[in-house]
C-alpha cells in the first residue's frame, strides 16, 4: 500500500531529475512552494486535479508518482482522464486502466463516484481511496463520497464521506464521516464522525464522535464521545456520555456519564457520574464521583470521597474523607472524616471532626449529642444551638 511518505519521496526524486527547484515546480503548477515542500515531506498529497499535471511535467505516469508503476512505462499505458464539474477534460499519460471521477449536474444532488472503463465501480480499492482527494469549489446539496473530500463552500443537505473531510462552511443536514473531519461552520443535523474532529460552529442535533474532538460552539442534542473531548460552548439539548476526559466551557442541561475526569465551567442541571468532577457553576442534580470541587451551589445529593463547595449545599453529602463548604449546609453529612462549614449547619452531621463557623439551630438540652470522647469513632451531631460550634472528639 502506497503511503504519503513514499509519494513524497517520488515527487522529490522526479523533481530533482527534472532539474527543477521547489519554487519552479510550484510556479508551473500554480501552487505555493510550501505546498511542494509539504508533498515531499509526506504531510499532504496533491489533489486529483494536480496529479495529472504533475505527472506530465515529469514525463511520467501518475502511477509512477503513486509508486504503483515502474518509471519509463509511458508507451504501454492507456490514457488517464479527469472530468471536472464543468465538463472540461485534461489528458495525460496515466495509470494502467482508465479511471474517471464524475459528479452529477448542478441541478441534482452531488455524488462522487469512481468509474473504471466507463463502468461505475461498486468496490473502490483502498489504495485508490487513500491517494485521491476530491475538491469541490462552491456549494453542493447532498454529498456522498468514498474519498477524502474538501468542500470549499456549504453542504446544504446531508454529507456521507468515508475518507475524511474538510468542509469550508456549514452543513445543513446529517453528517456521517470516517477518517476524521474539519468543519468550519455549524451542523444543523445529527453528526457521526470517527477518527477525530474539529468543529468551529455548533451541532444542532445529536453528536457521536470517536478519536477525540474540539468543538468551538454548542451541542443542542445528546453527545457521545470516545476519546478526549473539549466543548467550548454548552450542551443544551441532552445528555453527555464519554469514556475519556471531558471539558465543557458552558452549561450542561442533561446528565453526564464519564469514566474519567469531567470539567464544566458553567452549571450542570442533570445528574453526574464520573471519576473526578470540577464544576465552575452550580450542580442542580445529584453527583456520584471520587472527588468533587464545585465553585457554586449544590442543590442535589453528592456521594464522593472528598467534597469542596464554594457556595451552599441544599442536599445531602456522603463523603468518606473530607467536606469543606464555604456557605451554608441545609442537608445531612454522613460518614466523613473531617467537616468544615463556614456558614450555618441545619442538618445532621456524622464525622470524626466537625468545625462549624456559623450558626446551628437552637436545641433543647434533652436532645442527644453522640460524642464518644474515649475513641476515634464517628461523632453523630444533632444540635440546635445559636452559638458558634467547634467540636473535636479529643476535647
mmCIF file of C-alpha atoms in Angstrom:
data_model
loop_
_atom_site.group_PDB
_atom_site.id
_atom_site.type_symbol
_atom_site.label_atom_id
_atom_site.label_comp_id
_atom_site.label_asym_id
_atom_site.label_seq_id
_atom_site.Cartn_x
_atom_site.Cartn_y
_atom_site.Cartn_z
ATOM 1 C CA UNK A 1 0.000 0.000 0.000
ATOM 2 C CA UNK A 2 1.394 3.360 -1.020
ATOM 3 C CA UNK A 3 1.659 5.923 1.737
ATOM 4 C CA UNK A 4 2.137 9.675 1.717
ATOM 5 C CA UNK A 5 5.822 9.393 2.579
ATOM 6 C CA UNK A 6 6.523 7.176 -0.446
ATOM 7 C CA UNK A 7 4.603 9.525 -2.771
ATOM 8 C CA UNK A 8 6.517 12.476 -1.346
ATOM 9 C CA UNK A 9 9.853 10.735 -1.983
ATOM 10 C CA UNK A 10 8.804 10.006 -5.563
ATOM 11 C CA UNK A 11 7.868 13.645 -6.194
ATOM 12 C CA UNK A 12 11.147 14.890 -4.724
ATOM 13 C CA UNK A 13 13.234 12.434 -6.774
ATOM 14 C CA UNK A 14 11.432 13.241 -10.047
ATOM 15 C CA UNK A 15 11.679 16.983 -9.420
ATOM 16 C CA UNK A 16 15.414 16.758 -8.894
ATOM 17 C CA UNK A 17 15.839 14.582 -12.001
ATOM 18 C CA UNK A 18 13.946 17.228 -13.979
ATOM 19 C CA UNK A 19 16.352 19.906 -12.666
ATOM 20 C CA UNK A 20 13.570 21.927 -11.025
ATOM 21 C CA UNK A 21 13.589 23.751 -7.720
ATOM 22 C CA UNK A 22 10.542 23.611 -5.461
ATOM 23 C CA UNK A 23 9.711 27.216 -6.416
ATOM 24 C CA UNK A 24 9.992 26.498 -10.163
ATOM 25 C CA UNK A 25 7.753 23.457 -9.864
ATOM 26 C CA UNK A 26 5.259 25.445 -7.796
ATOM 27 C CA UNK A 27 5.112 28.189 -10.459
ATOM 28 C CA UNK A 28 4.365 25.674 -13.200
ATOM 29 C CA UNK A 29 1.568 24.098 -11.137
ATOM 30 C CA UNK A 30 0.231 27.460 -9.867
ATOM 31 C CA UNK A 31 0.584 26.396 -6.234
ATOM 32 C CA UNK A 32 2.763 27.689 -3.411
ATOM 33 C CA UNK A 33 6.277 26.397 -2.855
ATOM 34 C CA UNK A 34 5.121 25.474 0.678
ATOM 35 C CA UNK A 35 2.676 23.012 -0.916
ATOM 36 C CA UNK A 36 5.527 21.335 -2.814
ATOM 37 C CA UNK A 37 7.545 21.097 0.383
ATOM 38 C CA UNK A 38 4.597 19.542 2.248
ATOM 39 C CA UNK A 39 4.076 16.958 -0.521
ATOM 40 C CA UNK A 40 7.720 15.942 -0.472
ATOM 41 C CA UNK A 41 7.738 15.635 3.325
ATOM 42 C CA UNK A 42 4.641 13.425 3.165
ATOM 43 C CA UNK A 43 2.496 15.862 5.175
ATOM 44 C CA UNK A 44 -0.123 16.342 2.433
ATOM 45 C CA UNK A 45 -0.917 14.949 -1.024
ATOM 46 C CA UNK A 46 -1.566 16.663 -4.374
ATOM 47 C CA UNK A 47 -5.288 16.839 -5.140
ATOM 48 C CA UNK A 48 -6.844 14.945 -8.036
ATOM 49 C CA UNK A 49 -6.656 17.990 -10.329
ATOM 50 C CA UNK A 50 -2.934 18.483 -9.745
ATOM 51 C CA UNK A 51 -1.786 14.859 -10.024
ATOM 52 C CA UNK A 52 -2.055 14.548 -13.859
ATOM 53 C CA UNK A 53 -0.329 17.896 -14.428
ATOM 54 C CA UNK A 54 2.454 16.915 -12.047
ATOM 55 C CA UNK A 55 2.988 13.621 -13.883
ATOM 56 C CA UNK A 56 3.044 15.410 -17.249
ATOM 57 C CA UNK A 57 5.747 17.844 -16.093
ATOM 58 C CA UNK A 58 7.957 14.891 -15.107
ATOM 59 C CA UNK A 59 7.150 12.964 -18.288
ATOM 60 C CA UNK A 60 5.948 10.023 -16.255
ATOM 61 C CA UNK A 61 2.653 8.357 -15.389
ATOM 62 C CA UNK A 62 0.531 9.112 -12.356
ATOM 63 C CA UNK A 63 1.217 5.520 -11.330
ATOM 64 C CA UNK A 64 4.918 6.309 -11.071
ATOM 65 C CA UNK A 65 4.130 9.190 -8.719
ATOM 66 C CA UNK A 66 1.909 6.931 -6.627
ATOM 67 C CA UNK A 67 4.515 4.194 -6.559
ATOM 68 C CA UNK A 68 2.298 1.624 -8.328
ATOM 69 C CA UNK A 69 4.327 1.532 -11.581
ATOM 70 C CA UNK A 70 7.924 1.473 -12.688
ATOM 71 C CA UNK A 71 9.367 4.524 -14.424
ATOM 72 C CA UNK A 72 9.561 4.934 -18.226
ATOM 73 C CA UNK A 73 6.416 2.944 -18.957
ATOM 74 C CA UNK A 74 4.664 5.685 -20.946
ATOM 75 C CA UNK A 75 4.324 3.808 -24.243
ATOM 76 C CA UNK A 76 2.407 0.923 -22.706
ATOM 77 C CA UNK A 77 -0.040 2.950 -20.617
ATOM 78 C CA UNK A 78 -3.580 3.920 -21.674
ATOM 79 C CA UNK A 79 -4.944 7.377 -21.097
ATOM 80 C CA UNK A 80 -5.830 8.846 -17.686
ATOM 81 C CA UNK A 81 -8.669 11.327 -17.674
ATOM 82 C CA UNK A 82 -10.314 13.554 -15.084
ATOM 83 C CA UNK A 83 -13.690 15.145 -15.783
ATOM 84 C CA UNK A 84 -14.462 18.281 -13.793
ATOM 85 C CA UNK A 85 -17.897 19.555 -12.806
ATOM 86 C CA UNK A 86 -17.921 21.896 -15.799
ATOM 87 C CA UNK A 87 -17.104 19.045 -18.200
ATOM 88 C CA UNK A 88 -13.525 20.123 -19.014
ATOM 89 C CA UNK A 89 -11.056 17.324 -19.668
ATOM 90 C CA UNK A 90 -7.331 17.235 -19.221
ATOM 91 C CA UNK A 91 -5.478 14.227 -20.544
ATOM 92 C CA UNK A 92 -2.014 12.890 -19.896
ATOM 93 C CA UNK A 93 -0.357 9.531 -19.851
ATOM 94 C CA UNK A 94 -1.584 7.735 -16.776
ATOM 95 C CA UNK A 95 -2.264 4.620 -14.794
ATOM 96 C CA UNK A 96 -2.953 1.095 -16.061
ATOM 97 C CA UNK A 97 -6.668 1.444 -16.675
ATOM 98 C CA UNK A 98 -8.826 4.476 -17.263
ATOM 99 C CA UNK A 99 -10.394 5.910 -14.118
ATOM 100 C CA UNK A 100 -12.837 8.809 -14.259
ATOM 101 C CA UNK A 101 -14.020 10.989 -11.380
ATOM 102 C CA UNK A 102 -17.540 12.210 -12.095
ATOM 103 C CA UNK A 103 -20.393 14.013 -10.374
ATOM 104 C CA UNK A 104 -23.963 14.909 -11.239
ATOM 105 C CA UNK A 105 -25.181 18.207 -12.687
ATOM 106 C CA UNK A 106 -25.637 21.336 -10.602
ATOM 107 C CA UNK A 107 -29.405 20.795 -10.571
ATOM 108 C CA UNK A 108 -29.067 17.481 -8.759
ATOM 109 C CA UNK A 109 -27.528 16.133 -5.604
ATOM 110 C CA UNK A 110 -23.770 15.741 -5.906
ATOM 111 C CA UNK A 111 -22.447 12.187 -5.721
ATOM 112 C CA UNK A 112 -18.757 11.481 -6.188
ATOM 113 C CA UNK A 113 -18.189 8.110 -7.878
ATOM 114 C CA UNK A 114 -15.271 6.304 -9.497
ATOM 115 C CA UNK A 115 -15.674 4.771 -12.951
ATOM 116 C CA UNK A 116 -13.330 2.171 -14.416
ATOM 117 C CA UNK A 117 -13.515 1.874 -18.212
ATOM 118 C CA UNK A 118 -16.876 3.631 -18.196
ATOM 119 C CA UNK A 119 -18.429 1.367 -15.509
ATOM 120 C CA UNK A 120 -19.123 2.620 -12.018
ATOM 121 C CA UNK A 121 -17.070 0.652 -9.509
ATOM 122 C CA UNK A 122 -19.044 -0.976 -6.717
ATOM 123 C CA UNK A 123 -15.933 -1.572 -4.625
ATOM 124 C CA UNK A 124 -13.205 1.039 -4.746
ATOM 125 C CA UNK A 125 -9.682 -0.235 -3.957
ATOM 126 C CA UNK A 126 -8.351 1.014 -0.638
ATOM 127 C CA UNK A 127 -5.128 2.303 -2.176
ATOM 128 C CA UNK A 128 -7.108 4.446 -4.649
ATOM 129 C CA UNK A 129 -9.225 5.940 -1.844
ATOM 130 C CA UNK A 130 -6.127 6.925 0.092
ATOM 131 C CA UNK A 131 -4.388 8.504 -2.886
ATOM 132 C CA UNK A 132 -7.221 10.652 -4.257
ATOM 133 C CA UNK A 133 -8.557 13.852 -2.723
ATOM 134 C CA UNK A 134 -11.823 15.272 -4.057
ATOM 135 C CA UNK A 135 -12.077 19.063 -4.048
ATOM 136 C CA UNK A 136 -15.386 20.788 -4.830
ATOM 137 C CA UNK A 137 -15.340 24.540 -5.333
ATOM 138 C CA UNK A 138 -18.503 26.232 -4.072
ATOM 139 C CA UNK A 139 -21.677 24.829 -2.547
ATOM 140 C CA UNK A 140 -23.383 21.479 -3.031
ATOM 141 C CA UNK A 141 -26.620 19.907 -1.836
ATOM 142 C CA UNK A 142 -26.252 16.291 -0.656
ATOM 143 C CA UNK A 143 -22.743 14.820 -0.725
ATOM 144 C CA UNK A 144 -21.680 11.173 -0.881
ATOM 145 C CA UNK A 145 -18.010 10.316 -1.360
ATOM 146 C CA UNK A 146 -15.717 7.347 -0.770
ATOM 147 C CA UNK A 147 -12.654 9.632 -0.898
ATOM 148 C CA UNK A 148 -11.087 12.265 1.272
ATOM 149 C CA UNK A 149 -13.152 15.300 0.331
ATOM 150 C CA UNK A 150 -12.699 19.043 0.619
ATOM 151 C CA UNK A 151 -15.744 21.285 0.123
ATOM 152 C CA UNK A 152 -14.880 24.961 -0.338
ATOM 153 C CA UNK A 153 -18.384 26.091 0.471
ATOM 154 C CA UNK A 154 -21.557 24.785 2.137
ATOM 155 C CA UNK A 155 -23.176 21.367 2.120
ATOM 156 C CA UNK A 156 -26.849 22.282 2.078
ATOM 157 C CA UNK A 157 -28.087 18.731 2.732
ATOM 158 C CA UNK A 158 -26.559 15.555 4.148
ATOM 159 C CA UNK A 159 -22.877 14.602 3.950
ATOM 160 C CA UNK A 160 -21.677 10.965 3.868
ATOM 161 C CA UNK A 161 -17.898 10.714 3.454
ATOM 162 C CA UNK A 162 -15.803 7.610 4.140
ATOM 163 C CA UNK A 163 -12.323 9.043 3.667
ATOM 164 C CA UNK A 164 -12.136 12.122 5.866
ATOM 165 C CA UNK A 165 -13.413 15.624 5.124
ATOM 166 C CA UNK A 166 -12.651 19.320 5.238
ATOM 167 C CA UNK A 167 -15.840 21.383 4.993
ATOM 168 C CA UNK A 168 -15.279 25.088 4.410
ATOM 169 C CA UNK A 169 -18.547 26.282 5.901
ATOM 170 C CA UNK A 170 -21.781 24.846 7.335
ATOM 171 C CA UNK A 171 -23.656 21.581 6.795
ATOM 172 C CA UNK A 172 -27.426 21.798 6.604
ATOM 173 C CA UNK A 173 -28.298 18.119 7.220
ATOM 174 C CA UNK A 174 -26.945 14.986 8.829
ATOM 175 C CA UNK A 175 -23.245 14.070 8.776
ATOM 176 C CA UNK A 176 -21.565 10.650 8.613
ATOM 177 C CA UNK A 177 -17.781 10.860 8.191
ATOM 178 C CA UNK A 178 -14.998 8.356 8.805
ATOM 179 C CA UNK A 179 -11.319 9.235 8.751
ATOM 180 C CA UNK A 180 -11.637 12.473 10.700
ATOM 181 C CA UNK A 181 -13.133 15.833 9.802
ATOM 182 C CA UNK A 182 -12.603 19.569 9.971
ATOM 183 C CA UNK A 183 -15.841 21.538 9.728
ATOM 184 C CA UNK A 184 -15.533 25.316 9.708
ATOM 185 C CA UNK A 185 -19.157 26.075 10.489
ATOM 186 C CA UNK A 186 -22.202 24.630 12.198
ATOM 187 C CA UNK A 187 -24.002 21.316 11.634
ATOM 188 C CA UNK A 188 -27.790 21.512 11.562
ATOM 189 C CA UNK A 189 -28.480 17.765 11.792
ATOM 190 C CA UNK A 190 -27.197 14.712 13.606
ATOM 191 C CA UNK A 191 -23.460 14.086 13.358
ATOM 192 C CA UNK A 192 -21.406 10.891 13.487
ATOM 193 C CA UNK A 193 -17.642 11.196 12.970
ATOM 194 C CA UNK A 194 -14.878 8.636 13.559
ATOM 195 C CA UNK A 195 -11.197 9.491 13.549
ATOM 196 C CA UNK A 196 -11.466 12.759 15.466
ATOM 197 C CA UNK A 197 -12.987 16.099 14.566
ATOM 198 C CA UNK A 198 -12.609 19.848 14.804
ATOM 199 C CA UNK A 199 -15.913 21.729 14.548
ATOM 200 C CA UNK A 200 -15.870 25.529 14.577
ATOM 201 C CA UNK A 201 -19.619 26.053 14.950
ATOM 202 C CA UNK A 202 -22.444 24.395 16.864
ATOM 203 C CA UNK A 203 -24.085 21.000 16.368
ATOM 204 C CA UNK A 204 -27.876 21.316 16.364
ATOM 205 C CA UNK A 205 -28.584 17.573 16.589
ATOM 206 C CA UNK A 206 -27.133 14.529 18.312
ATOM 207 C CA UNK A 207 -23.363 14.078 18.137
ATOM 208 C CA UNK A 208 -21.338 10.840 18.187
ATOM 209 C CA UNK A 209 -17.555 11.176 17.941
ATOM 210 C CA UNK A 210 -14.579 8.840 18.311
ATOM 211 C CA UNK A 211 -10.915 9.740 18.262
ATOM 212 C CA UNK A 212 -11.118 12.978 20.211
ATOM 213 C CA UNK A 213 -12.798 16.251 19.351
ATOM 214 C CA UNK A 214 -12.672 20.020 19.709
ATOM 215 C CA UNK A 215 -15.983 21.863 19.318
ATOM 216 C CA UNK A 216 -15.978 25.647 19.436
ATOM 217 C CA UNK A 217 -19.749 26.023 19.587
ATOM 218 C CA UNK A 218 -22.552 24.334 21.495
ATOM 219 C CA UNK A 219 -24.297 20.969 21.163
ATOM 220 C CA UNK A 220 -28.081 21.063 21.080
ATOM 221 C CA UNK A 221 -28.658 17.313 21.342
ATOM 222 C CA UNK A 222 -27.129 14.296 23.041
ATOM 223 C CA UNK A 223 -23.330 13.931 22.842
ATOM 224 C CA UNK A 224 -21.379 10.648 22.928
ATOM 225 C CA UNK A 225 -17.578 10.711 22.840
ATOM 226 C CA UNK A 226 -14.911 8.014 22.621
ATOM 227 C CA UNK A 227 -11.703 9.948 23.071
ATOM 228 C CA UNK A 228 -10.842 13.167 24.855
ATOM 229 C CA UNK A 229 -13.244 15.989 24.043
ATOM 230 C CA UNK A 230 -13.279 19.754 24.586
ATOM 231 C CA UNK A 231 -16.514 21.707 24.069
ATOM 232 C CA UNK A 232 -16.159 25.462 24.315
ATOM 233 C CA UNK A 233 -19.898 26.082 24.366
ATOM 234 C CA UNK A 234 -22.811 24.444 26.193
ATOM 235 C CA UNK A 235 -24.648 21.146 25.863
ATOM 236 C CA UNK A 236 -28.180 22.471 25.731
ATOM 237 C CA UNK A 237 -30.346 19.679 24.464
ATOM 238 C CA UNK A 238 -29.408 16.368 26.015
ATOM 239 C CA UNK A 239 -27.050 14.090 27.895
ATOM 240 C CA UNK A 240 -23.279 13.620 27.609
ATOM 241 C CA UNK A 241 -21.613 10.180 27.634
ATOM 242 C CA UNK A 242 -17.857 9.639 27.346
ATOM 243 C CA UNK A 243 -15.147 7.142 28.302
ATOM 244 C CA UNK A 244 -12.407 9.796 28.289
ATOM 245 C CA UNK A 245 -11.660 13.159 29.929
ATOM 246 C CA UNK A 246 -14.230 15.824 29.078
ATOM 247 C CA UNK A 247 -14.087 19.622 29.238
ATOM 248 C CA UNK A 248 -17.162 21.822 28.686
ATOM 249 C CA UNK A 249 -16.910 25.607 28.623
ATOM 250 C CA UNK A 250 -20.615 26.343 29.155
ATOM 251 C CA UNK A 251 -23.616 24.712 30.820
ATOM 252 C CA UNK A 252 -24.967 21.166 30.626
ATOM 253 C CA UNK A 253 -28.751 20.774 30.705
ATOM 254 C CA UNK A 254 -28.792 16.969 30.868
ATOM 255 C CA UNK A 255 -26.874 14.188 32.602
ATOM 256 C CA UNK A 256 -23.128 13.492 32.372
ATOM 257 C CA UNK A 257 -21.779 9.946 32.440
ATOM 258 C CA UNK A 258 -17.999 9.543 32.242
ATOM 259 C CA UNK A 259 -15.397 7.031 33.373
ATOM 260 C CA UNK A 260 -12.826 9.819 33.607
ATOM 261 C CA UNK A 261 -12.423 13.450 34.711
ATOM 262 C CA UNK A 262 -15.179 15.960 33.926
ATOM 263 C CA UNK A 263 -14.707 19.737 33.985
ATOM 264 C CA UNK A 264 -17.643 22.088 33.387
ATOM 265 C CA UNK A 265 -17.205 25.862 33.538
ATOM 266 C CA UNK A 266 -20.927 26.560 33.911
ATOM 267 C CA UNK A 267 -23.905 24.852 35.582
ATOM 268 C CA UNK A 268 -24.991 21.210 35.380
ATOM 269 C CA UNK A 269 -28.747 20.757 35.621
ATOM 270 C CA UNK A 270 -28.736 16.951 35.432
ATOM 271 C CA UNK A 271 -27.071 14.114 37.305
ATOM 272 C CA UNK A 272 -23.334 13.385 37.096
ATOM 273 C CA UNK A 273 -21.474 10.065 37.323
ATOM 274 C CA UNK A 274 -17.715 10.336 36.801
ATOM 275 C CA UNK A 275 -14.288 9.927 38.392
ATOM 276 C CA UNK A 276 -13.134 13.454 39.257
ATOM 277 C CA UNK A 277 -15.514 16.393 38.987
ATOM 278 C CA UNK A 278 -14.847 20.133 38.735
ATOM 279 C CA UNK A 279 -17.804 22.485 38.276
ATOM 280 C CA UNK A 280 -17.426 26.247 37.877
ATOM 281 C CA UNK A 281 -21.121 26.940 38.477
ATOM 282 C CA UNK A 282 -23.934 25.092 40.274
ATOM 283 C CA UNK A 283 -24.990 21.434 40.361
ATOM 284 C CA UNK A 284 -28.770 21.135 40.297
ATOM 285 C CA UNK A 285 -28.821 17.335 40.156
ATOM 286 C CA UNK A 286 -27.085 14.515 42.011
ATOM 287 C CA UNK A 287 -23.392 13.626 41.631
ATOM 288 C CA UNK A 288 -21.518 10.340 42.174
ATOM 289 C CA UNK A 289 -17.741 10.743 41.882
ATOM 290 C CA UNK A 290 -14.440 10.114 43.618
ATOM 291 C CA UNK A 291 -13.752 13.795 44.276
ATOM 292 C CA UNK A 292 -15.849 16.893 43.756
ATOM 293 C CA UNK A 293 -14.948 20.584 43.519
ATOM 294 C CA UNK A 294 -17.872 22.956 42.971
ATOM 295 C CA UNK A 295 -17.445 26.731 42.923
ATOM 296 C CA UNK A 296 -21.169 27.422 43.123
ATOM 297 C CA UNK A 297 -24.076 25.762 44.936
ATOM 298 C CA UNK A 298 -25.102 22.101 45.137
ATOM 299 C CA UNK A 299 -28.852 21.607 45.054
ATOM 300 C CA UNK A 300 -28.795 17.815 44.846
ATOM 301 C CA UNK A 301 -27.112 14.969 46.716
ATOM 302 C CA UNK A 302 -23.377 14.201 46.490
ATOM 303 C CA UNK A 303 -21.648 10.830 47.009
ATOM 304 C CA UNK A 304 -17.853 11.144 46.907
ATOM 305 C CA UNK A 305 -14.667 10.772 48.922
ATOM 306 C CA UNK A 306 -13.695 14.462 49.069
ATOM 307 C CA UNK A 307 -16.003 17.414 48.516
ATOM 308 C CA UNK A 308 -15.176 21.127 48.312
ATOM 309 C CA UNK A 309 -18.020 23.579 47.753
ATOM 310 C CA UNK A 310 -17.700 27.338 47.250
ATOM 311 C CA UNK A 311 -21.400 28.047 47.829
ATOM 312 C CA UNK A 312 -24.345 26.492 49.678
ATOM 313 C CA UNK A 313 -25.455 22.849 49.798
ATOM 314 C CA UNK A 314 -29.187 22.091 49.842
ATOM 315 C CA UNK A 315 -28.943 18.309 49.545
ATOM 316 C CA UNK A 316 -27.140 15.572 51.441
ATOM 317 C CA UNK A 317 -23.450 14.659 51.240
ATOM 318 C CA UNK A 318 -21.939 11.215 51.748
ATOM 319 C CA UNK A 319 -18.164 11.575 51.876
ATOM 320 C CA UNK A 320 -15.601 9.088 53.173
ATOM 321 C CA UNK A 321 -12.877 11.716 53.694
ATOM 322 C CA UNK A 322 -13.244 15.480 53.890
ATOM 323 C CA UNK A 323 -16.025 18.018 53.327
ATOM 324 C CA UNK A 324 -15.372 21.750 53.069
ATOM 325 C CA UNK A 325 -18.289 24.114 52.490
ATOM 326 C CA UNK A 326 -17.813 27.864 52.193
ATOM 327 C CA UNK A 327 -21.526 28.603 52.507
ATOM 328 C CA UNK A 328 -24.433 27.018 54.365
ATOM 329 C CA UNK A 329 -25.263 23.322 54.743
ATOM 330 C CA UNK A 330 -29.001 22.588 54.658
ATOM 331 C CA UNK A 331 -28.836 18.800 54.335
ATOM 332 C CA UNK A 332 -27.080 15.993 56.170
ATOM 333 C CA UNK A 333 -23.427 14.918 56.033
ATOM 334 C CA UNK A 334 -22.714 11.232 56.570
ATOM 335 C CA UNK A 335 -19.590 9.128 57.084
ATOM 336 C CA UNK A 336 -16.941 11.861 56.740
ATOM 337 C CA UNK A 337 -13.582 12.126 58.475
ATOM 338 C CA UNK A 338 -13.407 15.919 58.677
ATOM 339 C CA UNK A 339 -16.090 18.539 58.078
ATOM 340 C CA UNK A 340 -15.706 22.304 57.967
ATOM 341 C CA UNK A 341 -18.669 24.582 57.302
ATOM 342 C CA UNK A 342 -18.002 28.306 57.144
ATOM 343 C CA UNK A 343 -21.698 29.146 57.172
ATOM 344 C CA UNK A 344 -24.678 27.688 59.022
ATOM 345 C CA UNK A 345 -25.391 23.957 59.503
ATOM 346 C CA UNK A 346 -29.048 22.915 59.616
ATOM 347 C CA UNK A 347 -28.805 19.145 59.132
ATOM 348 C CA UNK A 348 -27.310 16.125 60.867
ATOM 349 C CA UNK A 349 -23.548 15.546 60.641
ATOM 350 C CA UNK A 350 -21.669 12.295 61.199
ATOM 351 C CA UNK A 351 -17.893 12.799 61.131
ATOM 352 C CA UNK A 352 -14.716 12.304 63.159
ATOM 353 C CA UNK A 353 -14.014 16.053 63.313
ATOM 354 C CA UNK A 354 -16.542 18.830 62.775
ATOM 355 C CA UNK A 355 -15.989 22.577 62.640
ATOM 356 C CA UNK A 356 -18.915 24.951 62.097
ATOM 357 C CA UNK A 357 -18.078 28.651 61.933
ATOM 358 C CA UNK A 358 -21.643 29.842 61.508
ATOM 359 C CA UNK A 359 -24.833 29.088 63.434
ATOM 360 C CA UNK A 360 -26.663 25.898 64.152
ATOM 361 C CA UNK A 361 -30.398 25.771 65.075
ATOM 362 C CA UNK A 362 -31.489 26.147 68.690
ATOM 363 C CA UNK A 363 -31.931 22.905 70.571
ATOM 364 C CA UNK A 364 -33.359 21.521 73.795
ATOM 365 C CA UNK A 365 -30.884 20.311 76.420
ATOM 366 C CA UNK A 366 -32.607 16.935 76.366
ATOM 367 C CA UNK A 367 -31.583 16.420 72.743
ATOM 368 C CA UNK A 368 -28.887 13.796 72.251
ATOM 369 C CA UNK A 369 -25.363 14.650 71.123
ATOM 370 C CA UNK A 370 -23.482 11.426 70.465
ATOM 371 C CA UNK A 371 -19.781 12.085 71.134
ATOM 372 C CA UNK A 372 -17.513 9.264 72.241
ATOM 373 C CA UNK A 373 -14.611 11.058 73.901
ATOM 374 C CA UNK A 374 -12.670 7.844 74.544
ATOM 375 C CA UNK A 375 -12.294 6.758 70.918
ATOM 376 C CA UNK A 376 -11.903 7.974 67.396
ATOM 377 C CA UNK A 377 -15.292 6.637 66.352
ATOM 378 C CA UNK A 378 -17.704 8.745 64.335
ATOM 379 C CA UNK A 379 -19.416 11.678 66.005
ATOM 380 C CA UNK A 380 -23.159 11.926 65.418
ATOM 381 C CA UNK A 381 -24.214 15.524 65.923
ATOM 382 C CA UNK A 382 -27.855 16.588 66.036
ATOM 383 C CA UNK A 383 -27.722 20.004 67.670
ATOM 384 C CA UNK A 384 -29.870 23.128 67.942
ATOM 385 C CA UNK A 385 -27.702 25.923 69.314
ATOM 386 C CA UNK A 386 -27.469 29.554 68.329
ATOM 387 C CA UNK A 387 -23.744 29.726 69.030
ATOM 388 C CA UNK A 388 -20.516 29.038 67.243
ATOM 389 C CA UNK A 389 -19.693 25.358 67.421
ATOM 390 C CA UNK A 390 -16.173 23.941 67.274
ATOM 391 C CA UNK A 391 -16.219 20.278 68.276
ATOM 392 C CA UNK A 392 -13.311 17.846 68.294
ATOM 393 C CA UNK A 393 -13.727 14.321 69.604
ATOM 394 C CA UNK A 394 -10.478 14.507 71.556
ATOM 395 C CA UNK A 395 -11.520 17.599 73.605
#
